[in-house]
Short mmCIF file of C-alpha atoms (C1' of nucleotides) in Angstrom, two decimals:
data_model
loop_
_atom_site.label_atom_id
_atom_site.label_comp_id
_atom_site.label_asym_id
_atom_site.label_seq_id
_atom_site.Cartn_x
_atom_site.Cartn_y
_atom_site.Cartn_z
CA MET A 1 -104.31 71.05 45.17
CA ALA A 2 -103.79 69.15 48.38
CA ARG A 3 -100.17 68.26 48.25
CA SER A 4 -98.77 67.23 51.60
CA SER A 5 -95.65 69.38 51.59
CA ASN A 6 -94.36 67.85 54.81
CA THR A 7 -91.46 65.50 54.27
CA GLN A 8 -90.74 64.47 57.84
CA PHE A 9 -92.27 61.02 57.56
CA ALA A 10 -90.50 60.33 54.30
CA VAL A 11 -87.17 61.50 55.70
CA ALA A 12 -87.70 59.45 58.85
CA VAL A 13 -88.42 56.28 56.88
CA HIS A 14 -85.44 56.98 54.65
CA VAL A 15 -83.08 57.48 57.57
CA LEU A 16 -84.36 54.52 59.57
CA THR A 17 -83.95 52.31 56.54
CA TYR A 18 -80.45 53.63 56.04
CA LEU A 19 -79.62 52.95 59.68
CA ALA A 20 -80.96 49.42 59.36
CA GLY A 21 -79.09 48.80 56.13
CA ALA A 22 -76.04 50.78 55.08
CA ALA A 23 -75.23 51.80 58.64
CA ALA A 24 -76.11 48.55 60.41
CA GLY A 25 -73.98 47.88 63.47
CA ARG A 26 -72.36 51.28 63.66
CA ALA A 27 -73.28 54.87 64.38
CA ALA A 28 -74.03 57.23 61.49
CA SER A 29 -73.69 60.98 61.88
CA SER A 30 -76.55 63.27 60.98
CA ASP A 31 -74.23 64.60 58.31
CA GLU A 32 -73.98 61.19 56.67
CA LEU A 33 -77.73 60.65 57.04
CA SER A 34 -78.48 64.05 55.60
CA GLU A 35 -76.53 63.24 52.45
CA SER A 36 -78.44 60.01 52.02
CA ALA A 37 -81.80 61.66 52.43
CA ASN A 38 -80.72 64.75 50.54
CA VAL A 39 -81.73 67.13 53.30
CA ASN A 40 -80.06 69.30 55.90
CA PRO A 41 -78.24 67.71 58.87
CA VAL A 42 -80.10 69.92 61.31
CA TYR A 43 -83.36 68.79 59.81
CA VAL A 44 -82.35 65.17 60.30
CA ARG A 45 -81.75 65.80 63.98
CA ARG A 46 -85.09 67.59 64.31
CA VAL A 47 -86.96 64.72 62.67
CA LEU A 48 -85.13 62.09 64.69
CA ALA A 49 -85.64 63.85 68.02
CA PRO A 50 -89.16 62.52 68.68
CA LEU A 51 -88.11 59.07 67.49
CA ARG A 52 -85.31 59.10 70.02
CA GLU A 53 -87.66 60.09 72.82
CA ALA A 54 -89.85 57.18 71.83
CA GLY A 55 -86.88 54.82 72.01
CA LEU A 56 -86.67 53.97 68.33
CA VAL A 57 -83.16 55.37 67.89
CA ARG A 58 -80.22 56.32 70.04
CA SER A 59 -77.80 59.24 69.61
CA ARG A 60 -74.35 59.86 71.01
CA SER A 61 -72.49 63.16 71.10
CA GLY A 62 -68.81 63.65 70.50
CA ALA A 63 -66.30 62.06 68.20
CA HIS A 64 -67.41 58.79 66.63
CA GLY A 65 -70.91 59.63 67.81
CA GLY A 66 -74.04 59.61 65.72
CA TRP A 67 -77.28 57.71 65.39
CA GLU A 68 -78.19 54.06 65.51
CA LEU A 69 -81.33 51.99 65.80
CA ALA A 70 -82.40 51.26 69.36
CA ALA A 71 -84.81 48.54 68.26
CA GLY A 72 -84.91 45.79 65.67
CA ALA A 73 -85.88 46.92 62.19
CA GLU A 74 -88.60 44.27 62.21
CA ASP A 75 -90.09 45.74 65.36
CA VAL A 76 -90.47 49.28 64.09
CA THR A 77 -93.72 49.66 62.19
CA LEU A 78 -94.23 52.60 59.89
CA ALA A 79 -97.43 53.29 61.81
CA ARG A 80 -95.41 53.98 64.90
CA VAL A 81 -93.15 56.40 63.06
CA TRP A 82 -96.13 58.10 61.48
CA ARG A 83 -98.00 58.51 64.76
CA LEU A 84 -94.92 59.99 66.39
CA LEU A 85 -94.47 62.59 63.67
CA GLN A 86 -98.13 63.25 63.02
CA GLY A 87 -99.06 63.69 66.65
CA THR A 88 -102.65 64.86 66.96
CA ASP A 89 -102.55 67.05 63.89
CA PRO A 90 -105.44 66.59 61.48
CA VAL A 91 -104.89 64.33 58.50
CA LEU A 92 -107.64 65.80 56.41
CA GLY A 93 -107.83 69.57 56.57
CA LEU A 94 -110.32 71.19 58.91
CA HIS A 95 -111.79 74.60 58.22
CA GLY A 96 -112.62 77.26 60.73
CA PRO A 97 -116.17 76.92 62.01
CA ASP A 98 -118.84 79.58 62.06
CA PRO A 99 -120.05 79.51 65.65
CA ALA A 100 -123.25 81.20 64.56
CA CYS A 101 -124.18 78.36 62.24
CA PRO A 102 -125.91 75.48 64.05
CA VAL A 103 -125.57 73.20 61.04
CA GLY A 104 -121.92 74.14 60.83
CA ARG A 105 -121.22 72.99 64.35
CA ASP A 106 -122.54 69.52 63.61
CA ILE A 107 -120.44 69.32 60.48
CA GLN A 108 -117.39 70.35 62.48
CA SER A 109 -117.72 67.45 64.89
CA ALA A 110 -118.48 65.10 62.02
CA LEU A 111 -115.32 66.19 60.22
CA THR A 112 -113.28 65.79 63.39
CA ALA A 113 -114.67 62.30 63.87
CA LEU A 114 -113.91 61.50 60.26
CA ASP A 115 -110.38 62.76 60.68
CA HIS A 116 -109.81 60.40 63.57
CA ALA A 117 -111.28 57.51 61.64
CA VAL A 118 -109.05 58.27 58.67
CA ALA A 119 -106.01 58.60 60.92
CA ASP A 120 -106.75 55.18 62.34
CA ALA A 121 -107.13 53.77 58.85
CA VAL A 122 -103.79 55.24 57.82
CA ALA A 123 -102.13 53.84 60.92
CA THR A 124 -103.64 50.44 60.28
CA GLU A 125 -102.34 50.42 56.73
CA LEU A 126 -98.89 51.61 57.78
CA GLY A 127 -98.92 49.08 60.61
CA ARG A 128 -98.67 46.34 57.99
CA PHE A 129 -95.09 47.38 57.20
CA THR A 130 -91.88 47.73 59.14
CA VAL A 131 -88.56 49.39 58.49
CA HIS A 132 -87.23 45.95 57.67
CA ASP A 133 -89.93 45.56 55.02
CA VAL A 134 -88.84 48.79 53.37
CA LEU A 135 -85.21 47.71 53.51
CA THR A 136 -85.94 44.40 51.84
CA GLY A 137 -88.44 45.78 49.35
CA ARG A 138 -91.42 44.06 50.94
CA VAL A 139 -93.78 46.92 50.24
CA PRO A 140 -96.77 47.02 47.88
CA ALA A 141 -95.92 47.52 44.23
CA ALA A 142 -96.17 51.09 43.02
CA GLU A 143 -99.28 50.88 40.87
CA PRO A 144 -100.56 53.94 39.10
CA ARG A 145 -103.00 55.83 41.30
CA ARG A 146 -106.51 54.92 40.26
CA GLY A 147 -108.82 57.79 39.48
CA PRO A 148 -112.00 58.56 41.40
CA MET B 1 -95.68 69.27 62.66
CA ALA B 2 -97.62 67.75 59.83
CA ARG B 3 -100.77 69.76 59.84
CA SER B 4 -102.77 69.43 56.69
CA SER B 5 -103.50 73.09 56.11
CA ASN B 6 -105.73 72.36 53.13
CA THR B 7 -109.38 72.90 53.85
CA GLN B 8 -110.86 72.05 50.47
CA PHE B 9 -112.20 68.66 51.49
CA ALA B 10 -113.71 70.04 54.68
CA VAL B 11 -115.31 72.91 52.80
CA ALA B 12 -116.61 70.57 50.12
CA VAL B 13 -118.21 68.27 52.67
CA HIS B 14 -119.67 71.25 54.48
CA VAL B 15 -121.15 72.72 51.33
CA LEU B 16 -122.50 69.42 50.02
CA THR B 17 -124.15 68.76 53.35
CA TYR B 18 -125.64 72.22 53.29
CA LEU B 19 -126.95 71.67 49.79
CA ALA B 20 -128.48 68.38 50.85
CA GLY B 21 -130.02 69.88 53.96
CA ALA B 22 -130.67 73.56 54.38
CA ALA B 23 -130.77 74.17 50.63
CA ALA B 24 -132.56 71.01 49.55
CA GLY B 25 -134.77 71.50 46.50
CA ARG B 26 -133.50 74.94 45.56
CA ALA B 27 -130.35 76.61 44.28
CA ALA B 28 -127.95 78.21 46.76
CA SER B 29 -125.58 80.96 45.66
CA SER B 30 -121.87 80.67 46.36
CA ASP B 31 -122.38 83.71 48.57
CA GLU B 32 -124.86 81.87 50.74
CA LEU B 33 -122.66 78.78 50.81
CA SER B 34 -119.61 80.83 51.69
CA GLU B 35 -121.34 82.24 54.75
CA SER B 36 -122.27 78.78 55.91
CA ALA B 37 -118.76 77.44 55.50
CA ASN B 38 -117.20 80.67 56.73
CA VAL B 39 -115.00 81.05 53.68
CA ASN B 40 -114.81 83.21 50.58
CA PRO B 41 -117.41 82.88 47.79
CA VAL B 42 -114.68 82.60 45.17
CA TYR B 43 -113.11 79.81 47.15
CA VAL B 44 -116.42 77.97 47.22
CA ARG B 45 -116.61 78.14 43.45
CA ARG B 46 -113.04 76.95 43.13
CA VAL B 47 -113.66 73.97 45.39
CA LEU B 48 -116.95 73.09 43.72
CA ALA B 49 -115.59 73.32 40.17
CA PRO B 50 -114.09 69.79 40.07
CA LEU B 51 -117.18 68.39 41.76
CA ARG B 52 -119.32 69.91 39.04
CA GLU B 53 -117.15 68.43 36.31
CA ALA B 54 -117.62 65.07 37.97
CA GLY B 55 -121.38 65.52 37.97
CA LEU B 56 -121.88 65.79 41.72
CA VAL B 57 -123.31 69.30 41.60
CA ARG B 58 -124.86 71.64 39.04
CA SER B 59 -124.45 75.40 38.76
CA ARG B 60 -126.52 78.02 36.97
CA SER B 61 -125.52 81.57 36.18
CA GLY B 62 -127.74 84.62 36.37
CA ALA B 63 -130.42 85.76 38.72
CA HIS B 64 -131.83 83.04 40.95
CA GLY B 65 -128.93 80.87 39.88
CA GLY B 66 -126.56 79.05 42.17
CA TRP B 67 -125.63 75.52 43.11
CA GLU B 68 -127.58 72.36 43.75
CA LEU B 69 -126.85 68.69 44.10
CA ALA B 70 -126.85 66.76 40.85
CA ALA B 71 -127.02 63.39 42.61
CA GLY B 72 -128.71 61.94 45.65
CA ALA B 73 -126.98 62.65 48.94
CA GLU B 74 -126.95 58.92 49.63
CA ASP B 75 -125.07 58.30 46.40
CA VAL B 76 -122.20 60.68 47.05
CA THR B 77 -119.52 58.99 49.12
CA LEU B 78 -116.93 61.09 50.87
CA ALA B 79 -114.33 58.94 49.15
CA ARG B 80 -115.47 60.27 45.80
CA VAL B 81 -115.24 63.85 47.00
CA TRP B 82 -111.82 63.22 48.47
CA ARG B 83 -110.46 61.56 45.35
CA LEU B 84 -111.69 64.44 43.22
CA LEU B 85 -109.99 67.05 45.38
CA GLN B 86 -106.89 65.04 46.17
CA GLY B 87 -106.19 64.03 42.60
CA THR B 88 -102.86 62.25 42.35
CA ASP B 89 -101.16 64.40 44.95
CA PRO B 90 -99.28 62.51 47.65
CA VAL B 91 -101.05 61.91 50.95
CA LEU B 92 -97.90 61.37 52.94
CA GLY B 93 -95.13 63.80 52.11
CA LEU B 94 -92.44 62.75 49.69
CA HIS B 95 -88.94 64.15 49.83
CA GLY B 96 -86.70 64.97 46.94
CA PRO B 97 -84.54 61.99 45.99
CA ASP B 98 -80.79 61.93 45.62
CA PRO B 99 -80.30 60.35 42.18
CA ALA B 100 -76.76 59.45 43.16
CA CYS B 101 -77.90 57.26 46.02
CA PRO B 102 -78.85 53.73 44.92
CA VAL B 103 -80.46 52.97 48.26
CA GLY B 104 -82.34 56.24 48.05
CA ARG B 105 -83.93 55.32 44.76
CA ASP B 106 -85.38 52.12 46.22
CA ILE B 107 -86.74 54.03 49.18
CA GLN B 108 -88.31 56.51 46.82
CA SER B 109 -90.32 53.88 45.03
CA ALA B 110 -91.19 52.24 48.33
CA LEU B 111 -92.51 55.53 49.66
CA THR B 112 -94.49 56.12 46.50
CA ALA B 113 -96.00 52.66 46.77
CA LEU B 114 -96.81 53.29 50.41
CA ASP B 115 -98.44 56.57 49.50
CA HIS B 116 -100.73 54.80 47.06
CA ALA B 117 -101.58 52.14 49.61
CA VAL B 118 -102.38 54.77 52.20
CA ALA B 119 -104.47 56.74 49.71
CA ASP B 120 -106.47 53.59 49.01
CA ALA B 121 -106.92 53.00 52.73
CA VAL B 122 -108.16 56.56 53.20
CA ALA B 123 -110.55 56.19 50.29
CA THR B 124 -111.84 52.90 51.66
CA GLU B 125 -112.51 54.47 55.03
CA LEU B 126 -114.18 57.51 53.52
CA GLY B 127 -116.16 55.25 51.22
CA ARG B 128 -118.08 54.03 54.24
CA PHE B 129 -119.81 57.39 54.54
CA THR B 130 -121.97 59.54 52.29
CA VAL B 131 -123.10 63.14 52.36
CA HIS B 132 -126.40 61.88 53.68
CA ASP B 133 -124.60 60.21 56.57
CA VAL B 134 -122.97 63.48 57.50
CA LEU B 135 -126.30 65.28 57.26
CA THR B 136 -127.99 62.81 59.56
CA GLY B 137 -125.09 62.46 61.96
CA ARG B 138 -124.30 58.91 60.93
CA VAL B 139 -120.57 59.31 61.32
CA PRO B 140 -118.21 57.72 63.86
CA ALA B 141 -118.17 59.32 67.27
CA ALA B 142 -115.39 61.83 67.84
CA GLU B 143 -113.18 59.93 70.25
CA PRO B 144 -109.97 61.49 71.50
CA ARG B 145 -107.10 60.65 69.19
CA ARG B 146 -105.15 57.78 70.68
CA GLY B 147 -101.44 58.31 71.11
CA PRO B 148 -98.75 56.28 69.31
"C1'" DC C 1 -56.22 69.95 74.02
"C1'" DT C 2 -58.34 69.06 69.58
"C1'" DA C 3 -61.45 67.27 66.42
"C1'" DA C 4 -65.93 65.34 65.68
"C1'" DC C 5 -70.66 65.22 66.95
"C1'" DT C 6 -75.18 66.39 68.99
"C1'" DG C 7 -78.76 69.90 70.65
"C1'" DT C 8 -81.01 73.96 69.85
"C1'" DA C 9 -82.01 78.60 68.86
"C1'" DG C 10 -82.21 81.74 65.67
"C1'" DT C 11 -82.91 83.81 60.74
"C1'" DC C 12 -84.34 83.49 56.05
"C1'" DA C 13 -86.27 82.17 51.33
"C1'" DT C 14 -89.77 79.62 49.30
"C1'" DC C 15 -94.20 77.96 48.52
"C1'" DG C 16 -98.93 76.45 49.51
"C1'" DT C 17 -103.27 78.31 50.95
"C1'" DG C 18 -107.08 81.43 50.78
"C1'" DG C 19 -108.80 86.22 50.79
"C1'" DT C 20 -109.80 89.84 47.77
"C1'" DT C 21 -110.67 92.47 43.66
"C1'" DA C 22 -111.92 92.72 39.02
"C1'" DC C 23 -114.27 91.88 34.91
"C1'" DG C 24 -116.60 89.28 31.35
"C1'" DA C 25 -120.34 85.98 30.36
"C1'" DA C 26 -124.80 84.01 31.34
"C1'" DC C 27 -129.34 84.43 32.80
"C1'" DT C 28 -133.91 86.27 34.79
"C1'" DA C 29 -137.23 89.69 35.94
"C1'" DG C 30 -139.52 93.67 34.60
"C1'" DC D 1 -134.21 95.76 25.86
"C1'" DT D 2 -132.37 96.97 30.40
"C1'" DA D 3 -131.08 96.22 35.03
"C1'" DG D 4 -129.77 93.28 38.51
"C1'" DT D 5 -127.81 88.56 39.79
"C1'" DT D 6 -124.73 85.11 39.76
"C1'" DC D 7 -121.14 82.17 37.87
"C1'" DG D 8 -116.12 81.65 35.84
"C1'" DT D 9 -111.69 82.91 36.08
"C1'" DA D 10 -107.60 85.47 36.33
"C1'" DA D 11 -104.66 88.30 39.00
"C1'" DC D 12 -102.58 89.87 43.08
"C1'" DC D 13 -101.69 89.82 47.95
"C1'" DA D 14 -100.97 88.36 52.98
"C1'" DC D 15 -100.24 84.77 56.06
"C1'" DG D 16 -98.22 80.67 57.65
"C1'" DA D 17 -95.81 76.23 57.20
"C1'" DT D 18 -91.62 74.23 55.67
"C1'" DG D 19 -87.00 73.36 55.57
"C1'" DA D 20 -82.20 75.39 54.56
"C1'" DC D 21 -78.66 77.60 56.81
"C1'" DT D 22 -75.71 79.77 60.46
"C1'" DA D 23 -74.11 79.91 64.94
"C1'" DC D 24 -72.76 78.31 69.22
"C1'" DA D 25 -72.81 75.74 73.56
"C1'" DG D 26 -72.26 71.04 75.37
"C1'" DT D 27 -70.21 66.26 74.96
"C1'" DT D 28 -66.91 62.68 73.89
"C1'" DA D 29 -63.00 59.89 71.68
"C1'" DG D 30 -58.05 60.03 70.70
#
DNA sequence: CTAACTGTAGTCATCGTGGTTACGAACTAG
DNA sequence: CTAGTTCGTAACCACGATGACTACAGTTAG
């Protein structure tokens, strides 16, 4: 019902982990990264673009070019990656308001406030982990999702 | 880039708040609710269906039928609503794995674990608020989203 | 120069999301 | 009992987000 069909964060974490592990100390082409993440090379470059602008990774054109980490894997929190890719987009969904409904307007601002609070909560949770943690398996165990 | 284009949670919160406020003590038709939330009546019924099965709301067919809260507005946390509508769907996006990649498989399980952790964090945050809080404006102030 | 890469702009197929219609069942008023 | 409401649900459709794919210009090592 509410499946987040956006894979950019997952691909970013995958690629960063790959760069920190299998490709440590050298440059990996977007072609190589795309095979690891099982996506398109162009998509890899699109996802990595904002991370490069933020200084998390470096890229070089030409032969023997490619991508490499521009920071230590321990210094890159997943929160940072998530914020970069999420931008200011809503985490929960927001519905179009009815300007004619006074009650509706209040609910709109409440939902917006809630969205920010939830975004902060997500960032806080993701801030507990780094790319290095993912590489070394230091992430919470995958327990079955508990029901409501 | 990662806009959550699913409005079910927002609509549910809107409708529940309306039921607790403007429609307190009576039954409101999905038509009336749909006008308040600025969506389609059928969509209202679709969103409310799981909430009814969970005992949050009641519905009656026939003339003078409609929807009403089946629990106190103070007893319905937004976390409960969110869990009901989110189900076990991923909060972050997950990408298709490459079964041939040993590193990829580890990252898959790490991402799944992270998704559960984030879902719990979201639920914890939303658990701090109830429908009554939304109705009375007791939600966090809408501060501008802070950058990464 | 040539081969290997990135950067980016397009185009396209697929799928999630909601709007809309339709119709049967349930219920109330008269 | 009949007429008018309202829910429940299926079916179909339009729109938009997503990511694959192609193409091509710019860059760099050998």
